[in-house]
Short mmCIF file of C-alpha atoms in Angstrom, two decimals:
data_model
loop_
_atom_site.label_atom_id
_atom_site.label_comp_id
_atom_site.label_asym_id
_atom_site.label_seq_id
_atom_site.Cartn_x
_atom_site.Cartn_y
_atom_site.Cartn_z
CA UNK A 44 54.28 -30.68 54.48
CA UNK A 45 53.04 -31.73 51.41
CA UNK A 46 53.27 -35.18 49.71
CA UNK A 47 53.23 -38.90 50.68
CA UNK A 48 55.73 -41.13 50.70
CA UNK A 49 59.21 -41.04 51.63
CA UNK A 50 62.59 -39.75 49.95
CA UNK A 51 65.07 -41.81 47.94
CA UNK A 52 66.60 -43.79 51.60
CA UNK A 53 66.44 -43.64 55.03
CA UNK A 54 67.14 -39.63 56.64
CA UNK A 55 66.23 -37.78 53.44
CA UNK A 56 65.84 -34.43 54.51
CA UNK A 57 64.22 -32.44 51.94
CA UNK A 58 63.58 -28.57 52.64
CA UNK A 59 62.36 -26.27 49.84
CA UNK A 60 62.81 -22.12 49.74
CA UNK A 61 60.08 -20.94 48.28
CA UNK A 62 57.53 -18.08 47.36
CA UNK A 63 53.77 -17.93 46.83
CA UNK A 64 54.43 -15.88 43.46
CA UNK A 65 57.25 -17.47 42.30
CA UNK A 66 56.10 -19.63 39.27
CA UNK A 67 60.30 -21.13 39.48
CA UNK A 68 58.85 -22.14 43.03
CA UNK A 69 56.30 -23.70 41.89
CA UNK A 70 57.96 -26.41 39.16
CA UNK A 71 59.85 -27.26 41.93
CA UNK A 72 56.65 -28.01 44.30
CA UNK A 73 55.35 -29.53 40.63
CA UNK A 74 58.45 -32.14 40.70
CA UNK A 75 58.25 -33.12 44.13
CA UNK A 76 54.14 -33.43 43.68
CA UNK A 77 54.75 -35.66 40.86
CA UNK A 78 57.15 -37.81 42.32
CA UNK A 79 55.46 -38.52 45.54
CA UNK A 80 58.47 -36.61 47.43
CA UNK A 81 57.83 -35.06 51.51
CA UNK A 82 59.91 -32.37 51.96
CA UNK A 83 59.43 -29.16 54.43
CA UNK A 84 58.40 -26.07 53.14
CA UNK A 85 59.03 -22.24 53.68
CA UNK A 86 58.03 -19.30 52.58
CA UNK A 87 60.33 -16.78 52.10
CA UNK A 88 59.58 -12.81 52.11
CA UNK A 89 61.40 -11.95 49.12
CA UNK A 90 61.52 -7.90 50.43
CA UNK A 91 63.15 -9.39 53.89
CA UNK A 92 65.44 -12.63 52.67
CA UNK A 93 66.20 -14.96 55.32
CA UNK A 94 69.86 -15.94 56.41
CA UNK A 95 69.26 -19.23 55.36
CA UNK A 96 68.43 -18.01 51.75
CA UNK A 97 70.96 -15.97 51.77
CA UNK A 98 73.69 -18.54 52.61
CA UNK A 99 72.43 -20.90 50.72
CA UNK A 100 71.90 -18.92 47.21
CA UNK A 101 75.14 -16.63 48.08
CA UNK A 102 75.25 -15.90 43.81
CA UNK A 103 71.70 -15.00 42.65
CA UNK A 104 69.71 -14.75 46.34
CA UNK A 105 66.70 -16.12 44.78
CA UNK A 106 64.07 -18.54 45.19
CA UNK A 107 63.59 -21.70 44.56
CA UNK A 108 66.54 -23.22 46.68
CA UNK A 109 65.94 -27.47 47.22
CA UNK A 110 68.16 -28.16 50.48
CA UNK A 111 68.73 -32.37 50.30
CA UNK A 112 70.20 -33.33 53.76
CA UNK A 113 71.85 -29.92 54.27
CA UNK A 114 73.30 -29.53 50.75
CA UNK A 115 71.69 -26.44 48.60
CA UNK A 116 70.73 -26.83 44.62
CA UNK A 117 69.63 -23.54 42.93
CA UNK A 118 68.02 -22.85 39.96
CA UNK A 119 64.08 -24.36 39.10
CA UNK A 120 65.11 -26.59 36.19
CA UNK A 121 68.75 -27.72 37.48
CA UNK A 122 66.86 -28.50 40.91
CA UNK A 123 64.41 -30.55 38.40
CA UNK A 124 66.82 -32.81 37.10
CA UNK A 125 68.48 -33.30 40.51
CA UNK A 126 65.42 -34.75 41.83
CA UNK A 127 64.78 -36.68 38.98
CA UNK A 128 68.71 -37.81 39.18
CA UNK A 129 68.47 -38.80 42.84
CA UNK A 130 65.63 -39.69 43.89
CA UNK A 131 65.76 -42.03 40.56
CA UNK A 132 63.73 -45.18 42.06
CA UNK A 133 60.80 -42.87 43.89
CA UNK A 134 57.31 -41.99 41.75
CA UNK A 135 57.70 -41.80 38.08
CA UNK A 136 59.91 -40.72 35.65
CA UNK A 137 60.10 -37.33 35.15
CA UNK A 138 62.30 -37.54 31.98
CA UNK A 139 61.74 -39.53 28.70
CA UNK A 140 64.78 -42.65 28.64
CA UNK A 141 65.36 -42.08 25.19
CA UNK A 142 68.56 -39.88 25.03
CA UNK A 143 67.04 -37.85 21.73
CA UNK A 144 63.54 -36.96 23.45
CA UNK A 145 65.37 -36.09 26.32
CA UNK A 146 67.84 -33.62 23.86
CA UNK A 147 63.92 -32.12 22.72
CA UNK A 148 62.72 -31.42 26.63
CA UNK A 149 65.72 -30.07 27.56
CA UNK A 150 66.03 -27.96 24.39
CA UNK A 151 62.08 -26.63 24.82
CA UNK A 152 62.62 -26.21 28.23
CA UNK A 153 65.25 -23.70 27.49
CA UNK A 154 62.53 -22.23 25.00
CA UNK A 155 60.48 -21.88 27.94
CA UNK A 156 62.87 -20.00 30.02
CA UNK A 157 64.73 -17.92 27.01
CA UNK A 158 61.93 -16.97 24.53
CA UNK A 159 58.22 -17.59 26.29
CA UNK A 160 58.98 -16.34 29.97
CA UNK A 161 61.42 -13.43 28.71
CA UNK A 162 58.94 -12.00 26.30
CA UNK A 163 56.27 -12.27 28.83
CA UNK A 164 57.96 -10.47 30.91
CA UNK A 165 58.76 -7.90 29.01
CA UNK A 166 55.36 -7.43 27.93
CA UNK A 167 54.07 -7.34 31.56
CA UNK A 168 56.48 -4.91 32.25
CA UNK A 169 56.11 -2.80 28.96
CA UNK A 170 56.14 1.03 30.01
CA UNK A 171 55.14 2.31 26.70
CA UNK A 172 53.07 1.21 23.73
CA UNK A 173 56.22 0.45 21.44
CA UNK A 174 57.37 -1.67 24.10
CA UNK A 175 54.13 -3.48 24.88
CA UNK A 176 53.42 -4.23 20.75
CA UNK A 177 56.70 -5.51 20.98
CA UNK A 178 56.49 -7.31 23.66
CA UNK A 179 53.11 -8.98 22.57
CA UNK A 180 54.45 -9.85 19.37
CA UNK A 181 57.51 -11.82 20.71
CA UNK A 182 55.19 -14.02 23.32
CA UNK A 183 52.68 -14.57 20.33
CA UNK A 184 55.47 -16.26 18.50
CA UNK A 185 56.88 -18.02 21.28
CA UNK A 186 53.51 -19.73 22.30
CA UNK A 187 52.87 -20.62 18.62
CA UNK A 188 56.25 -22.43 18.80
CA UNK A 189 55.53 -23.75 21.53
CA UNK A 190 52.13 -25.31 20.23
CA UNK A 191 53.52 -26.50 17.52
CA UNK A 192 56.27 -28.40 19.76
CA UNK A 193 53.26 -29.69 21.85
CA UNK A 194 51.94 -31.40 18.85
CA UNK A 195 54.99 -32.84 18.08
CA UNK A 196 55.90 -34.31 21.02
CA UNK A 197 53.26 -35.14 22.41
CA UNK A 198 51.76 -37.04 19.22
CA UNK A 199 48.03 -37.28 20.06
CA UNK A 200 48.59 -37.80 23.81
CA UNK A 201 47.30 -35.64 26.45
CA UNK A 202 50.81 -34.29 28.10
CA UNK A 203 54.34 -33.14 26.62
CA UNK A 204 55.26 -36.59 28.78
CA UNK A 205 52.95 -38.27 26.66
CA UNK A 206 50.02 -40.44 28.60
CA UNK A 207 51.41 -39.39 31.99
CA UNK A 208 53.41 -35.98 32.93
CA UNK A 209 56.93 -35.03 31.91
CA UNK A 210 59.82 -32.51 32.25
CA UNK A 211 58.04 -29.55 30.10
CA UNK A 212 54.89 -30.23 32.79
CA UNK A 213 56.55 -29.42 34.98
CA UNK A 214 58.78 -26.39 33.77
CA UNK A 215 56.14 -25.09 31.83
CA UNK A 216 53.85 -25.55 34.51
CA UNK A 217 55.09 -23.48 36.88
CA UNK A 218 53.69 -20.77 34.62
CA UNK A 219 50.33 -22.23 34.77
CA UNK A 220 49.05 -20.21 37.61
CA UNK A 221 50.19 -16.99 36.61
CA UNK A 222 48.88 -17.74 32.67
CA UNK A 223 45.33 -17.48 35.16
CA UNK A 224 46.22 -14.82 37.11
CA UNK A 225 47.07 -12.73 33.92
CA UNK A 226 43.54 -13.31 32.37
CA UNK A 227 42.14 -12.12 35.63
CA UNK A 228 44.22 -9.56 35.52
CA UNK A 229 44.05 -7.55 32.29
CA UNK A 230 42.11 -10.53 30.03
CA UNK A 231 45.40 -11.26 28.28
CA UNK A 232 45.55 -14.76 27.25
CA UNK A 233 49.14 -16.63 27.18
CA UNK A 234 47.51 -19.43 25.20
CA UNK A 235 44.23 -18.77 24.01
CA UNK A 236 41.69 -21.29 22.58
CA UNK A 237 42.26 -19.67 19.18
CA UNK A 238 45.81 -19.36 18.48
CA UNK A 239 46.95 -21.95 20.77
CA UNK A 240 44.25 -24.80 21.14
CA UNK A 241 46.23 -27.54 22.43
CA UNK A 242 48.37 -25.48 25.35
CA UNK A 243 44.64 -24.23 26.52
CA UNK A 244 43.36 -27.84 26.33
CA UNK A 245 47.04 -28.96 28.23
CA UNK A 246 46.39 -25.94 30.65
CA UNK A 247 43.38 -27.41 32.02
CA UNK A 248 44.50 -30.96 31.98
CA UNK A 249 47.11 -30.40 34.02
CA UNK A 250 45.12 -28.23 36.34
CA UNK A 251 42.68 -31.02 36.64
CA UNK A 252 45.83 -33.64 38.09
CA UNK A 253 45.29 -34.18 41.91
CA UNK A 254 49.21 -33.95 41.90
CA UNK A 255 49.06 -30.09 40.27
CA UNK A 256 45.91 -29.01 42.52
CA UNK A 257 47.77 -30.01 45.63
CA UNK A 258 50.23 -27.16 45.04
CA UNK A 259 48.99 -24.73 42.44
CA UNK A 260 48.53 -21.75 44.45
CA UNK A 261 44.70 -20.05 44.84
CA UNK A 262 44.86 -17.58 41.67
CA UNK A 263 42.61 -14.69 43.41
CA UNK A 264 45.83 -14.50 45.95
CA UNK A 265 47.92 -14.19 42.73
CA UNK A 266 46.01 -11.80 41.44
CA UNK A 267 46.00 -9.67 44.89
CA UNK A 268 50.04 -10.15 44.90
CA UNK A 269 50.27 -8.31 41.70
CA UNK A 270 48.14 -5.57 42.03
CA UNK A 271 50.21 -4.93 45.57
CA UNK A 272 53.60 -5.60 43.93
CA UNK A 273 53.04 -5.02 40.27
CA UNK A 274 50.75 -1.94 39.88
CA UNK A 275 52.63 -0.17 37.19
CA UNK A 276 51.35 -3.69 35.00
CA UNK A 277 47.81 -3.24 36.32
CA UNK A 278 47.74 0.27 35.75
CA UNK A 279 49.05 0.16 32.05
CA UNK A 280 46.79 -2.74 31.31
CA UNK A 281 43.44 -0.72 32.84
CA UNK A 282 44.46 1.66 30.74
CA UNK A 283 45.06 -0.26 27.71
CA UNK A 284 41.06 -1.75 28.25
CA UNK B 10 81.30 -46.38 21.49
CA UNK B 11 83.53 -44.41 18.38
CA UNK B 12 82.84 -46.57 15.83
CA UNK B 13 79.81 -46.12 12.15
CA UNK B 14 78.22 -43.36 14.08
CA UNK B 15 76.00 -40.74 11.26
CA UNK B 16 77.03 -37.68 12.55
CA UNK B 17 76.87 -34.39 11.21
CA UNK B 18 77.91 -30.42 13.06
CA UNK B 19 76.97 -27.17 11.62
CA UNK B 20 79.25 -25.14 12.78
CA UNK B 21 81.60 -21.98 12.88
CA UNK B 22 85.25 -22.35 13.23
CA UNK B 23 85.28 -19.41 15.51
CA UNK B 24 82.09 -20.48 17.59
CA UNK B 25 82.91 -21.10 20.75
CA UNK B 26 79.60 -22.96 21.53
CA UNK B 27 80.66 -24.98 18.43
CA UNK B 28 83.70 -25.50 19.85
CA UNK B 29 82.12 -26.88 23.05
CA UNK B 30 80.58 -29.64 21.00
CA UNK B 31 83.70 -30.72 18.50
CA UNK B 32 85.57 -30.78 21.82
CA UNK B 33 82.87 -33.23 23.38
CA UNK B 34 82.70 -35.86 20.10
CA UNK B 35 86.63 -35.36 20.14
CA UNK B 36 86.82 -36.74 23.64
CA UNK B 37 84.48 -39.27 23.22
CA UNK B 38 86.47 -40.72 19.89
CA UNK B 39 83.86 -40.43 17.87
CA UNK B 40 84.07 -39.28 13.96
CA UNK B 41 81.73 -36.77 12.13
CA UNK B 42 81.44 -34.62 9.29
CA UNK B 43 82.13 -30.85 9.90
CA UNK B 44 79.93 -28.26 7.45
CA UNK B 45 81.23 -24.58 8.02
CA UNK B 46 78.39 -22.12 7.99
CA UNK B 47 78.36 -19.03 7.00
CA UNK B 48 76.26 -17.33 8.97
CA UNK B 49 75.49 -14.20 7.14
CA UNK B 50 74.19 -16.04 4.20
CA UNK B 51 72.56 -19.58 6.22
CA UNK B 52 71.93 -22.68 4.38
CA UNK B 53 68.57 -24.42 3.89
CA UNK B 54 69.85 -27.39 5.85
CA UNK B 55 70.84 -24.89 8.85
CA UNK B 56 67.21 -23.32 8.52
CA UNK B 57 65.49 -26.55 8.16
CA UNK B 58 67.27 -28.16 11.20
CA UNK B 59 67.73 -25.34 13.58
CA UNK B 60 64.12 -23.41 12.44
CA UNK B 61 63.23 -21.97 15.84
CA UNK B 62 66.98 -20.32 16.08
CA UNK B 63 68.84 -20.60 12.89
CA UNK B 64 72.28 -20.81 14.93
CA UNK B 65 75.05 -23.17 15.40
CA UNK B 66 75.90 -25.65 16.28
CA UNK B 67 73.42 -28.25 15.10
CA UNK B 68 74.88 -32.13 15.37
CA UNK B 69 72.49 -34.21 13.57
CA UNK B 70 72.50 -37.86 14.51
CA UNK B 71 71.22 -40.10 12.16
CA UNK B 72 69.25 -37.58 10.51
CA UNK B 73 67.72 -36.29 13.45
CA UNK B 74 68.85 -32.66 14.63
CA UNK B 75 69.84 -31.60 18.25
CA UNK B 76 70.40 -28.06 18.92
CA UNK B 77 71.78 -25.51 21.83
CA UNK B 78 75.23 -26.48 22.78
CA UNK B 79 74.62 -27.26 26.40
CA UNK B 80 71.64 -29.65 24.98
CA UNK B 81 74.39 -31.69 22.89
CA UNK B 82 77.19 -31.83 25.06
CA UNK B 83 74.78 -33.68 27.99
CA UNK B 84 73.12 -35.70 24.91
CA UNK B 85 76.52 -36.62 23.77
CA UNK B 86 77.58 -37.48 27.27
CA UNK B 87 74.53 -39.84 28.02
CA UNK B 88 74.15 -41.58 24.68
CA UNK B 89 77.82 -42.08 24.52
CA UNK B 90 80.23 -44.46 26.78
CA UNK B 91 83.87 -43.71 27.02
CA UNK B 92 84.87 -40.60 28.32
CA UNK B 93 82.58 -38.41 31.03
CA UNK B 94 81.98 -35.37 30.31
CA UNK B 95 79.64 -34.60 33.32
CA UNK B 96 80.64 -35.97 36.29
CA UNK B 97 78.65 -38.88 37.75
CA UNK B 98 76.93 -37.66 41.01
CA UNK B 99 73.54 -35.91 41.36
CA UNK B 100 74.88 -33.35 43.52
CA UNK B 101 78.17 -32.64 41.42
CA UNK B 102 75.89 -32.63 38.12
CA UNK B 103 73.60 -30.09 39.43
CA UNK B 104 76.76 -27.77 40.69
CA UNK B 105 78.56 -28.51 37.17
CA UNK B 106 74.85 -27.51 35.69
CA UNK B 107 74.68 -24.73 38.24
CA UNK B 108 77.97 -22.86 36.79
CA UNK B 109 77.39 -23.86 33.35
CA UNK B 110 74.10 -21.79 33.63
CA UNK B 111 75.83 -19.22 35.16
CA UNK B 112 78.26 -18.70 32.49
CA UNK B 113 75.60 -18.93 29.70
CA UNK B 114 73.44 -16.37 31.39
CA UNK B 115 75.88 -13.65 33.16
CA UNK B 116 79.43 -14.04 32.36
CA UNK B 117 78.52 -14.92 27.84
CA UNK B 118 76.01 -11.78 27.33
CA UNK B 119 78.68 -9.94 29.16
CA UNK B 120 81.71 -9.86 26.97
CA UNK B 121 79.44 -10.47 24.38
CA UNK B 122 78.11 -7.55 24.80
CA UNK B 123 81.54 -5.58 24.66
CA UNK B 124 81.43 -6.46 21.10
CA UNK B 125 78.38 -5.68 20.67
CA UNK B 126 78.63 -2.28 22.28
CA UNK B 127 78.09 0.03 19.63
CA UNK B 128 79.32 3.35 22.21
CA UNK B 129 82.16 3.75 24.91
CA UNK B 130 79.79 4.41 28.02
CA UNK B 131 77.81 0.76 27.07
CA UNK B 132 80.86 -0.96 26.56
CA UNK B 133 82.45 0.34 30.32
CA UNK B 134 79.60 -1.05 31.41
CA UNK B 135 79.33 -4.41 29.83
CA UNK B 136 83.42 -4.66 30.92
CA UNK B 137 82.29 -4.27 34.76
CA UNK B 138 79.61 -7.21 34.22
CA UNK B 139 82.00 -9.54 32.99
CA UNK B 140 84.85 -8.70 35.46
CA UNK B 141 82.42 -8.79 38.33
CA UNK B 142 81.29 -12.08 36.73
CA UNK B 143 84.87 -13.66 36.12
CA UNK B 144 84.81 -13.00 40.09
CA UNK B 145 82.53 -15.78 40.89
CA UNK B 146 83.51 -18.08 38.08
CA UNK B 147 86.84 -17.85 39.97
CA UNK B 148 85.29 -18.67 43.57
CA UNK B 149 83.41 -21.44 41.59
CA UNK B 150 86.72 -23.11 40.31
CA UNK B 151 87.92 -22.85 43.99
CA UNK B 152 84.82 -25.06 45.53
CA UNK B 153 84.58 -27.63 42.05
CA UNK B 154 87.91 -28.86 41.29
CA UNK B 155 88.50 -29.71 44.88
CA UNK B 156 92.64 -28.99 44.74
CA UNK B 157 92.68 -30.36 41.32
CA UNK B 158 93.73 -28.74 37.92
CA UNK B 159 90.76 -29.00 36.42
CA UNK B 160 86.85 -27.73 37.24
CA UNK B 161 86.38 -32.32 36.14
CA UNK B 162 88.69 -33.16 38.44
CA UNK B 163 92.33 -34.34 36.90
CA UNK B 164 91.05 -34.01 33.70
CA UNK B 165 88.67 -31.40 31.91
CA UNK B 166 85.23 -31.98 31.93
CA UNK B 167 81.75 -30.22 31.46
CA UNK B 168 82.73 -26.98 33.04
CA UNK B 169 86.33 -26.92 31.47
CA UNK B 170 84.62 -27.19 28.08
CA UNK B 171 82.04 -24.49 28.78
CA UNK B 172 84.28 -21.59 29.70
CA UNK B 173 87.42 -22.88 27.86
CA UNK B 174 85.77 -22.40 24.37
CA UNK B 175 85.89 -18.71 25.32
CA UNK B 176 89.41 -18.53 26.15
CA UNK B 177 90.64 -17.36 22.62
CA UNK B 178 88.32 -14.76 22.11
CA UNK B 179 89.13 -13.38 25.59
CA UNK B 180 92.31 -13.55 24.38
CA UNK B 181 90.94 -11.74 20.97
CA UNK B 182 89.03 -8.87 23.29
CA UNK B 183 92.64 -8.39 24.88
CA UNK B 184 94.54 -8.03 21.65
CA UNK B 185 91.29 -5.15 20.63
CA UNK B 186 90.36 -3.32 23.53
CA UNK B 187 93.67 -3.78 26.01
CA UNK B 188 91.37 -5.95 28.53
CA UNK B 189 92.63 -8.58 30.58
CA UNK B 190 89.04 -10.61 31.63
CA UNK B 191 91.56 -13.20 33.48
CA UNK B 192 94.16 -12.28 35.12
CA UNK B 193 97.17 -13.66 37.69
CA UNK B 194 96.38 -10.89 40.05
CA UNK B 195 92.68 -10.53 40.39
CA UNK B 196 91.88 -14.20 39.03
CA UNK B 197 95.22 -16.43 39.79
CA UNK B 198 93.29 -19.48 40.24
CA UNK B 199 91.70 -19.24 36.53
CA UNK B 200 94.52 -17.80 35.06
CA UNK B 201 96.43 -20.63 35.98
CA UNK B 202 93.95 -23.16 35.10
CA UNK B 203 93.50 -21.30 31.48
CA UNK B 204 96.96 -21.90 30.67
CA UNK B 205 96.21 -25.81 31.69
CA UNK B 206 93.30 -26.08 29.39
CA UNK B 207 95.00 -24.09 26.12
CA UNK B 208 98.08 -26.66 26.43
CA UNK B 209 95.60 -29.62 26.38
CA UNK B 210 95.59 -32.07 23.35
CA UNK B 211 92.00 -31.35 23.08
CA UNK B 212 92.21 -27.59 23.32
CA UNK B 213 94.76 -27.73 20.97
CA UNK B 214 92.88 -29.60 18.29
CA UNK B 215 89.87 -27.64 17.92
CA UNK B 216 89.98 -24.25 19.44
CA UNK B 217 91.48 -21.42 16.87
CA UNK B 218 94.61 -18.63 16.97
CA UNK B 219 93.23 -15.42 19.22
CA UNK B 220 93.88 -14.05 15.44
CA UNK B 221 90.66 -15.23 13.59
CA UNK B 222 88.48 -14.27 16.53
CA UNK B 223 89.30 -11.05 15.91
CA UNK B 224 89.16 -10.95 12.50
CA UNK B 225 85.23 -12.06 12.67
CA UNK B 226 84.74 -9.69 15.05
CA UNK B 227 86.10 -6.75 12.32
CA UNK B 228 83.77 -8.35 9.84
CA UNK B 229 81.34 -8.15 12.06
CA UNK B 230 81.72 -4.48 13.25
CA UNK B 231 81.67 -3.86 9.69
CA UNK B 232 78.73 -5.77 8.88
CA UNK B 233 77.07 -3.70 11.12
CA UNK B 234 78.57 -0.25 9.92
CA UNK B 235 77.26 -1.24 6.49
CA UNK B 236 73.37 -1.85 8.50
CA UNK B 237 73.67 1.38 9.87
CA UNK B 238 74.71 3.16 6.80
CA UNK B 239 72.23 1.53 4.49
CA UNK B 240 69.15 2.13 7.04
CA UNK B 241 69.30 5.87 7.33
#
């Protein structure tokens, strides 16, 4: 499957559980693009779960499940650091050595996951107007926070990782596809050029890496996914237009 | 090493994610100064440090704030030598990383929310959640301490620290509402291992009486009385 290079020794067998959709997937397939990592891939049908899957996420039966020479890790951003942790002297870095900007990834990471992706959701899944203002208003704040931590960290340089890609790249790009798919969509912008110059600018960057283009999935197949899966979000945002 | 380190924690004496970190620092020897918060009327340091949440705790080192409790404890763990709080292998990290998650997400909103429950039907249900997810913090214990007493091993460690700072205020929801979330029948393994980790020298040093858990949470029913009151 994808990538060059080998693993962290001799016999590393990576597989990864994945989904086309799943934007969790997808910083997984981000960290092993980034560190130069082969592993085998397969696509799961999240409406018929596999045995594997099953046995091997027993607690939440989701996707993205990293098997390393038989051994499951769950979870996108704990499967993150394992790779990072043990595959140490293969590709780059993915996060910073000081101890303190490590404390700030991990903490805007969480951000990511608790605040950005939660109020997104709700949004896309808003079933009346009160819900969907509410909803907007909560991932407006979130995104603005999370330009402002952009400039921060990444003082002047073109990533969150600072001249090459880091540990919010790579959590926060997992999102990246669907923050396409959504304009496509319904023309709702996660970060728009206005409110949120530098994301947009980071959004494209990132999208231009040969390590991101090799797995970013094709959004027009994202976009076909949701209107099969999600129509109720299609449906409220055609009429919202 | 313990030694001139500047630190500083906002905190709550009856915050169990506070207590998480004080536990941490305690293990590691390492001397700060404590600033209780209160939390219904938040200082401008608090504000300044922790803008994006405005919660405890906050440990500022030299000067320089780190938030979220599961951020400081690995931050104190790698920055620090001496005792490990995580334990050293990939694999074992990312199960240690795996529960704490699973704690922070399933089993805290939980019983949280049985305090939060403002009606009898939402709190039965909020009491199922965190007795069906006691269930699989028990099977975890099984698979992580590996025979020993402790989810570290011989002695406590990440995952001890994580669900042991909620031990008193389990103990608090018992004296209130008559619930047992562990127990020696349906949980024997954790029940056994919570009466390891409220003997320990470090439990004992910074985790409260049952007592003043529950006299927060009375302050903060009432607090919430008064909201209700005042908005109609």
């Amino acid at each position: 499957m994808a990538g060059a290079g080998g693993g962290g020794g001799g016999g590393d067998e990576l597989k990864l559980l994945g989904s086309l959709a799943s934007p969790f997937a997808l910083r997984v397939k981000l960290a092993l693009s980034f560190k130069g990592l082969s592993y085998e891939y397969i696509a799961e049908d999240l409406q018929s779960k596999s045995n594997l899957l099953l046995s091997s996420n027993p607690v939440h039966k989701k996707v993205p499940v990293l098997i390393h020479n038989g051994k499951p890790i769950c979870e996108s951003q704990i499967i993150v650091q394992y790779i990072e942790e043990a595959f140490k002297s293969t590709g780059p870095s993915l996060l910073p050595a000081d101890p303190y900007e490590r404390a700030i990834a991990r903490f805007w990471a969480a951000y990511v996951d608790d605040k950005l992706l939660a109020s997104w959701l709700q949004l896309t899944r808003a079933k009346t107007p009160e819900e969907r203002t509410e909803g907007l208003k909560q991932t407006l704040v979130a995104a603005e926070n999370l330009e402002a931590a952009f400039k921060e960290i990444s003082e002047g340089k073109p990533f969150f990782g600072g001249d090459s890609v880091g540990y919010l790249e790579v959590t926060l790009g997992g999102l990246v596809a669907w923050v396409h798919a959504a304009k496509k969509l319904d023309g709702t912008s996660l970060f728009d050029g206005a409110r949120t110059p530098l994301l947009n600018a980071w959004v494209e960057r990132l999208g231009a890496l040969e390590a991101a283009k090799a797995v970013l999935p094709d959004v027009d197949r994202l976009v076909e996914f949701a209107k099969r899966w999600q129509p109720q979000a299609t449906a409220t945002a055609a009429s919202n237009n | 090493m313990a030694g001139k380190e500047d630190l500083k924690l906002l905190g709550l004496l009856v915050s169990p994610f506070v207590i998480r970190v004080r536990m941490a620092l305690s293990m590691k020897g390492l001397n700060y100064e404590y600033v209780e918060e209160d939390l219904f009327n938040k200082s401008e340091l608090l504000l300044k440090l922790n803008p994006v949440h405005k919660k405890v705790p906050v440990l500022i080192h030299n000067g320089k704030p780190i938030c979220e409790s599961l951020v400081i404890l690995q931050y104190v763990d790698e920055l620090f030598t001496g005792r490990a709080i995580l334990p050293t292998d990939p694999y074992e990290r990312a199960t240690a990383r795996f529960w704490a998650a699973y704690i922070e997400d399933k089993l805290c909103p939980a019983w949280i929310g049985i305090l939060k429950a403002k009606a009898e039907e939402e709190r039965a249900e909020k009491v199922k959640e965190t007795l069906a997810a006691i269930e699989h913090v028990e099977v975890a214990f099984a698979k992580c301490s590996n025979g020993n007493v402790f989810f570290g091993g011989d002695s406590i460690g990440y995952l001890d620290i994580v669900l042991g700072s909620f031990l008193f205020w389990f103990e608090a929801l018992r004296r209130m509402y008559g619930l047992e979330i562990i127990n020696t029948s349906k949980t024997p393994l954790l029940a056994a291992w919570a009466e390891r980790f409220g003997g320990s020298v470090e439990a004992k040093e910074v985790v409260p009486e049952a007592d003043k858990a529950v006299q927060y949470a009375n302050k903060l029913h009432a607090a919430a009385a008064v909201k209700l009151v005042s908005s109609e």
